[in-house]
Amino acid sequence: SLPYENGKSYWLVQGYFSHYTHKERAALDFKMKRGTKIYAARGGVVVRVKEDGDRGGLNKKYRPYGNNIVIRHADSSRAGYWHLQKDGAVVNAGDTVQQGQLIGYSGKTGYTLFPHLHFLVWTFDENGKWKQLPTRFQTSKGVKYLRSIRRYKKPG
């Protein structure tokens, strides 16, 4: 499920392995205003919440300020939601969440030029090394791998 409100659409400004900051990342950047509601793409258990960062900018020195939520799914994959606003999480580590449940609010914390949601899914291989997983989403036009510089509407 797209990580935002039913019936809403947002620009995907950077997709998997794109040229700017995702050269080595199977990550997605959805452009959205600060305070936009973020929803769990899949259900699972919240394993990390960071929401004390209060700075952001286009310099790697801001990386430690990036607020985020990480959810572990039943298949052991994890989804990360980055650049949330300060105090922008509505869940805590250890909480069980359902797909489509409100988990937080977008922001502009960490290494970022503008407010957006950075979304990433990964798992660990048999040696404990992390492995990124490009994912498909249910959109208003069917199930798709998302592509940069397009708007995607969440059904509903």
Coordinates of N, CA and C in Angstrom, one line a residue:
S1 N 0.8 -1.2 0.0 CA 0.0 0.0 0.0 C 0.9 1.2 0.0
L2 N 0.5 2.2 -0.8 CA 1.3 3.5 -0.8 C 1.2 4.1 0.7
P3 N 2.3 4.7 1.1 CA 2.4 5.1 2.5 C 1.8 6.5 2.8
Y4 N 0.7 6.7 2.2 CA 0.0 8.0 2.5 C -1.6 7.7 2.4
E5 N -2.3 8.8 2.6 CA -3.7 8.8 2.8 C -4.5 8.3 1.5
N6 N -5.5 7.5 1.7 CA -6.4 7.0 0.6 C -6.9 8.2 -0.2
G7 N -6.9 8.0 -1.5 CA -7.4 9.1 -2.4 C -6.5 10.2 -2.7
K8 N -5.3 10.2 -2.0 CA -4.3 11.3 -2.2 C -3.3 10.9 -3.3
S9 N -2.7 11.8 -3.9 CA -1.6 11.5 -4.9 C -0.5 12.5 -4.6
Y10 N 0.7 11.9 -4.8 CA 2.0 12.7 -4.6 C 2.9 12.4 -5.7
W11 N 3.8 13.3 -5.9 CA 4.9 13.2 -6.9 C 6.0 12.3 -6.4
L12 N 6.4 11.3 -7.2 CA 7.6 10.5 -6.9 C 8.7 11.3 -7.5
V13 N 9.5 12.0 -6.8 CA 10.6 12.8 -7.3 C 11.9 12.1 -7.5
Q14 N 12.0 11.0 -6.8 CA 13.3 10.2 -7.0 C 12.9 8.7 -6.8
G15 N 13.3 7.9 -7.7 CA 12.9 6.5 -7.6 C 14.1 5.6 -7.3
Y16 N 14.0 4.3 -7.6 CA 15.0 3.3 -7.3 C 16.3 3.6 -8.2
F17 N 17.4 3.6 -7.5 CA 18.7 3.8 -8.1 C 18.8 4.9 -9.0
S18 N 18.1 6.0 -8.7 CA 18.2 7.2 -9.6 C 19.4 8.0 -9.4
H19 N 19.6 9.0 -10.2 CA 20.9 9.7 -10.3 C 21.3 10.6 -9.2
Y20 N 20.4 11.1 -8.4 CA 20.8 12.1 -7.5 C 21.4 11.5 -6.2
T21 N 20.6 11.2 -5.2 CA 21.1 10.6 -4.0 C 20.7 9.1 -3.8
H22 N 20.1 8.5 -4.8 CA 19.7 7.1 -4.7 C 20.5 6.2 -5.7
K23 N 21.7 6.6 -6.0 CA 22.5 5.8 -6.9 C 22.7 4.4 -6.5
E24 N 22.8 4.2 -5.2 CA 23.0 2.9 -4.6 C 21.8 2.5 -3.7
R25 N 20.7 3.1 -3.9 CA 19.5 2.8 -3.1 C 18.3 2.5 -3.8
A26 N 17.6 1.4 -3.4 CA 16.3 1.0 -3.9 C 15.3 1.8 -3.1
A27 N 15.3 3.1 -3.1 CA 14.5 3.9 -2.3 C 13.6 4.8 -3.1
L28 N 12.6 5.3 -2.5 CA 11.6 6.2 -3.2 C 11.5 7.5 -2.4
D29 N 11.4 8.6 -3.1 CA 11.1 9.9 -2.4 C 9.8 10.5 -2.9
F30 N 8.9 10.6 -2.0 CA 7.6 11.3 -2.3 C 7.6 12.7 -1.8
K31 N 7.4 13.6 -2.7 CA 7.4 15.0 -2.4 C 6.1 15.3 -1.6
M32 N 6.2 15.8 -0.4 CA 5.0 16.2 0.3 C 5.3 17.3 1.4
K33 N 4.3 18.0 1.7 CA 4.5 19.1 2.7 C 4.8 18.6 4.1
R34 N 5.5 19.4 4.9 CA 5.7 19.1 6.3 C 4.3 18.8 6.9
G35 N 4.2 17.8 7.7 CA 3.0 17.5 8.4 C 2.0 16.6 7.7
T36 N 2.4 16.2 6.5 CA 1.5 15.2 5.8 C 1.5 13.9 6.5
K37 N 0.3 13.3 6.6 CA 0.1 12.0 7.3 C 0.8 10.9 6.6
I38 N 1.5 10.1 7.3 CA 2.2 8.9 6.8 C 1.6 7.7 7.4
Y39 N 1.3 6.7 6.5 CA 0.6 5.5 6.9 C 1.5 4.2 6.6
A40 N 1.4 3.2 7.4 CA 2.1 2.0 7.2 C 1.8 1.3 5.9
A41 N 2.8 1.0 5.1 CA 2.6 0.4 3.8 C 2.2 -1.1 4.0
R42 N 2.7 -1.7 5.1 CA 2.4 -3.0 5.5 C 2.3 -3.1 7.0
G43 N 1.6 -4.1 7.5 CA 1.6 -4.3 8.9 C 2.8 -4.9 9.5
G44 N 3.0 -4.7 10.8 CA 4.2 -5.3 11.4 C 4.4 -4.8 12.8
V45 N 5.7 -4.9 13.2 CA 6.1 -4.4 14.6 C 7.1 -3.3 14.4
V46 N 6.8 -2.2 15.1 CA 7.7 -1.0 15.0 C 9.0 -1.4 15.8
V47 N 10.1 -1.4 15.1 CA 11.4 -1.7 15.7 C 12.3 -0.5 16.0
R48 N 12.0 0.6 15.4 CA 12.8 1.8 15.6 C 12.0 3.1 15.4
V49 N 12.1 4.0 16.3 CA 11.5 5.3 16.2 C 12.6 6.4 16.6
K50 N 12.9 7.3 15.7 CA 13.7 8.5 16.0 C 12.9 9.7 15.6
E51 N 12.7 10.6 16.6 CA 11.9 11.8 16.3 C 12.4 13.0 17.0
D52 N 13.7 13.0 17.4 CA 14.2 14.1 18.1 C 15.1 15.1 17.2
G53 N 15.2 14.7 16.0 CA 16.0 15.5 15.1 C 15.2 16.8 14.7
D54 N 16.0 17.9 14.7 CA 15.3 19.2 14.5 C 16.0 20.0 13.4
R55 N 16.8 19.4 12.5 CA 17.5 20.0 11.5 C 17.5 19.2 10.2
G56 N 17.6 20.0 9.1 CA 17.7 19.3 7.8 C 18.4 20.2 6.8
G57 N 19.0 19.7 5.8 CA 19.6 20.5 4.7 C 20.4 19.6 3.8
L58 N 20.8 20.2 2.7 CA 21.5 19.5 1.7 C 23.0 19.4 2.0
N59 N 23.4 18.8 3.1 CA 24.7 18.6 3.5 C 24.7 17.3 4.4
K60 N 25.7 16.5 4.1 CA 25.7 15.2 4.8 C 25.9 15.4 6.3
K61 N 26.3 16.5 6.8 CA 26.4 16.7 8.3 C 25.0 16.7 8.9
Y62 N 23.9 16.8 8.2 CA 22.6 16.8 8.7 C 22.0 15.3 8.8
R63 N 22.7 14.4 8.3 CA 22.3 13.0 8.3 C 21.8 12.5 9.6
P64 N 22.6 12.7 10.7 CA 22.1 12.2 12.0 C 20.8 12.8 12.5
Y65 N 20.3 13.9 12.0 CA 19.1 14.5 12.4 C 17.8 13.9 11.7
G66 N 18.0 13.0 10.8 CA 16.9 12.4 10.1 C 16.0 11.6 10.9
N67 N 14.8 12.0 11.2 CA 13.8 11.3 12.0 C 13.2 10.2 11.1
N68 N 13.0 9.0 11.8 CA 12.5 7.9 11.0 C 11.7 6.9 11.9
I69 N 11.0 6.0 11.2 CA 10.3 4.9 11.8 C 10.7 3.7 10.9
V70 N 11.0 2.5 11.6 CA 11.2 1.3 10.9 C 10.2 0.2 11.4
I71 N 9.6 -0.4 10.5 CA 8.6 -1.5 10.8 C 9.1 -2.8 10.2
R72 N 9.2 -3.9 11.1 CA 9.5 -5.2 10.7 C 8.2 -6.0 10.3
H73 N 8.2 -6.5 9.1 CA 7.0 -7.3 8.7 C 7.1 -8.7 9.0
A74 N 6.0 -9.5 8.9 CA 5.9 -10.9 9.2 C 7.0 -11.7 8.5
D75 N 7.3 -11.3 7.3 CA 8.3 -12.1 6.5 C 9.8 -11.6 6.8
S76 N 9.9 -10.9 7.8 CA 11.2 -10.3 8.3 C 11.8 -9.2 7.5
S77 N 11.1 -8.8 6.4 CA 11.5 -7.6 5.7 C 11.2 -6.4 6.6
R78 N 11.9 -5.3 6.3 CA 11.6 -4.0 7.0 C 11.4 -2.9 6.1
A79 N 10.5 -2.0 6.5 CA 10.3 -0.7 5.8 C 10.7 0.4 6.6
G80 N 11.4 1.4 6.0 CA 11.8 2.6 6.7 C 11.2 3.8 6.1
Y81 N 10.8 4.7 7.0 CA 10.1 6.0 6.6 C 11.0 7.1 7.2
W82 N 11.6 7.9 6.3 CA 12.6 8.9 6.8 C 12.2 10.3 6.5
H83 N 12.9 11.2 7.2 CA 12.7 12.7 7.1 C 11.4 13.2 7.8
L84 N 11.0 12.4 8.8 CA 9.7 12.8 9.5 C 10.0 14.1 10.3
Q85 N 8.9 14.8 10.6 CA 9.1 16.0 11.4 C 9.5 15.7 12.8
K86 N 10.0 16.7 13.5 CA 10.4 16.6 14.9 C 9.1 16.2 15.7
D87 N 9.3 15.2 16.6 CA 8.1 14.7 17.4 C 7.0 14.2 16.5
G88 N 7.4 13.7 15.3 CA 6.3 13.4 14.3 C 5.9 11.9 14.2
A89 N 6.3 11.1 15.2 CA 5.9 9.7 15.2 C 4.7 9.6 16.1
V90 N 3.7 8.8 15.7 CA 2.5 8.5 16.6 C 2.5 7.1 17.1
V91 N 3.7 6.4 16.8 CA 3.9 5.0 17.3 C 5.2 5.0 18.0
N92 N 5.3 3.9 18.8 CA 6.5 3.7 19.6 C 7.1 2.3 19.2
A93 N 8.4 2.2 19.5 CA 9.1 0.9 19.3 C 8.3 -0.2 20.1
G94 N 8.1 -1.3 19.5 CA 7.3 -2.4 20.1 C 5.9 -2.4 19.8
D95 N 5.3 -1.3 19.2 CA 3.9 -1.3 18.8 C 3.7 -2.2 17.6
T96 N 2.6 -2.9 17.6 CA 2.1 -3.6 16.4 C 1.2 -2.7 15.6
V97 N 1.5 -2.6 14.3 CA 0.7 -1.7 13.5 C 0.1 -2.5 12.3
Q98 N -1.0 -2.0 11.8 CA -1.7 -2.6 10.7 C -1.4 -1.8 9.4
Q99 N -1.5 -2.5 8.3 CA -1.4 -1.8 7.0 C -2.4 -0.7 7.0
G100 N -2.0 0.5 6.6 CA -2.9 1.6 6.5 C -3.1 2.4 7.7
Q101 N -2.4 2.1 8.8 CA -2.5 2.8 10.1 C -1.6 4.0 10.1
L102 N -2.1 5.1 10.6 CA -1.3 6.3 10.7 C -0.1 6.0 11.7
I103 N 1.1 6.4 11.2 CA 2.3 6.1 12.0 C 3.1 7.4 12.3
G104 N 2.9 8.5 11.5 CA 3.7 9.7 11.7 C 3.4 10.8 10.7
Y105 N 4.2 11.8 10.7 CA 4.0 13.0 9.9 C 5.3 13.4 9.2
S106 N 5.2 13.6 7.9 CA 6.4 14.0 7.1 C 7.0 15.3 7.5
G107 N 8.3 15.4 7.1 CA 9.0 16.6 7.5 C 10.2 16.9 6.6
K108 N 11.2 17.6 7.2 CA 12.4 17.9 6.4 C 13.6 17.8 7.4
T109 N 13.8 16.6 8.0 CA 14.9 16.4 8.9 C 15.9 15.5 8.2
G110 N 17.2 15.7 8.6 CA 18.3 14.9 8.0 C 18.8 15.5 6.7
Y111 N 19.4 14.6 5.9 CA 20.1 15.0 4.7 C 19.0 15.1 3.6
T112 N 18.5 16.3 3.4 CA 17.4 16.6 2.4 C 17.4 18.0 2.0
L113 N 17.0 18.2 0.7 CA 16.8 19.5 0.2 C 15.4 20.1 0.4
F114 N 14.4 19.3 0.5 CA 13.0 19.8 0.6 C 12.2 18.7 1.4
P115 N 11.1 19.1 1.9 CA 10.2 18.2 2.6 C 9.8 17.0 1.7
H116 N 10.0 15.8 2.2 CA 9.5 14.6 1.5 C 9.6 13.4 2.4
L117 N 9.0 12.3 1.9 CA 9.1 11.0 2.6 C 10.0 10.1 1.8
H118 N 11.1 9.7 2.4 CA 12.0 8.7 1.9 C 11.6 7.4 2.4
F119 N 11.3 6.5 1.4 CA 10.8 5.1 1.8 C 11.7 4.1 1.2
L120 N 12.0 3.0 2.0 CA 12.9 2.0 1.6 C 12.5 0.7 2.3
V121 N 12.6 -0.4 1.5 CA 12.3 -1.8 2.1 C 13.6 -2.6 1.9
W122 N 13.9 -3.4 3.0 CA 15.1 -4.2 2.9 C 14.9 -5.5 3.8
T123 N 15.8 -6.4 3.6 CA 15.8 -7.6 4.4 C 17.3 -7.9 4.6
F124 N 17.5 -9.1 5.3 CA 18.9 -9.5 5.5 C 19.1 -10.8 4.9
D125 N 20.3 -11.0 4.3 CA 20.6 -12.3 3.7 C 21.1 -13.3 4.7
E126 N 21.5 -14.5 4.3 CA 21.9 -15.6 5.2 C 23.2 -15.2 6.0
N127 N 23.9 -14.2 5.5 CA 25.1 -13.8 6.2 C 24.9 -12.5 7.0
G128 N 23.7 -12.1 7.2 CA 23.3 -10.9 8.0 C 23.6 -9.6 7.2
K129 N 23.9 -9.7 5.9 CA 24.1 -8.4 5.2 C 22.7 -7.9 4.7
W130 N 22.6 -6.6 4.8 CA 21.3 -6.1 4.3 C 21.2 -6.0 2.8
K131 N 19.9 -6.3 2.3 CA 19.6 -6.4 0.9 C 18.4 -5.6 0.6
Q132 N 18.5 -4.6 -0.2 CA 17.4 -3.7 -0.6 C 16.4 -4.5 -1.5
L133 N 15.1 -4.1 -1.3 CA 14.0 -4.8 -2.0 C 13.2 -3.8 -2.8
P134 N 13.3 -3.6 -4.1 CA 12.4 -2.8 -4.8 C 11.0 -3.4 -4.7
T135 N 10.0 -2.6 -4.4 CA 8.6 -3.1 -4.1 C 7.6 -2.5 -5.1
R136 N 6.5 -3.3 -5.3 CA 5.4 -2.8 -6.1 C 4.3 -2.2 -5.1
F137 N 3.5 -1.4 -5.7 CA 2.5 -0.7 -4.9 C 1.1 -0.8 -5.6
Q138 N 0.1 -0.9 -4.8 CA -1.3 -0.8 -5.4 C -1.6 0.7 -5.6
T139 N -1.8 1.1 -6.9 CA -2.1 2.5 -7.2 C -3.5 2.5 -7.8
S140 N -4.0 3.7 -8.1 CA -5.3 3.8 -8.7 C -5.3 3.2 -10.1
K141 N -4.2 2.9 -10.7 CA -4.1 2.3 -12.0 C -3.5 0.9 -12.0
G142 N -3.6 0.3 -10.8 CA -3.2 -1.1 -10.7 C -1.9 -1.2 -9.9
V143 N -1.4 -2.5 -9.8 CA -0.1 -2.7 -9.1 C 1.0 -2.4 -10.0
K144 N 2.0 -1.6 -9.4 CA 3.1 -1.1 -10.3 C 4.4 -0.9 -9.5
Y145 N 5.5 -1.1 -10.2 CA 6.7 -0.5 -9.7 C 6.7 0.9 -10.1
L146 N 7.0 1.8 -9.1 CA 6.9 3.2 -9.4 C 8.1 3.8 -10.1
R147 N 7.8 4.8 -10.9 CA 8.9 5.5 -11.7 C 8.9 6.9 -11.4
S148 N 10.1 7.5 -11.4 CA 10.4 8.9 -11.0 C 9.6 9.9 -11.9
I149 N 9.3 11.0 -11.3 CA 8.7 12.2 -12.0 C 7.3 11.8 -12.5
R150 N 6.6 11.1 -11.6 CA 5.2 10.8 -11.9 C 4.4 10.9 -10.6
R151 N 3.1 11.2 -10.7 CA 2.2 11.3 -9.6 C 1.6 9.9 -9.4
Y152 N 1.4 9.5 -8.2 CA 0.7 8.2 -7.9 C -0.4 8.4 -6.9
K153 N -1.5 8.0 -7.3 CA -2.7 8.1 -6.5 C -3.0 6.8 -5.7
K154 N -3.3 7.0 -4.4 CA -3.6 5.8 -3.6 C -5.1 5.6 -3.8
P155 N -5.5 4.4 -4.1 CA -7.0 4.1 -4.2 C -7.7 4.4 -3.0
G156 N -9.0 4.7 -3.1 CA -9.8 4.9 -1.9 C -10.5 6.1 -1.9

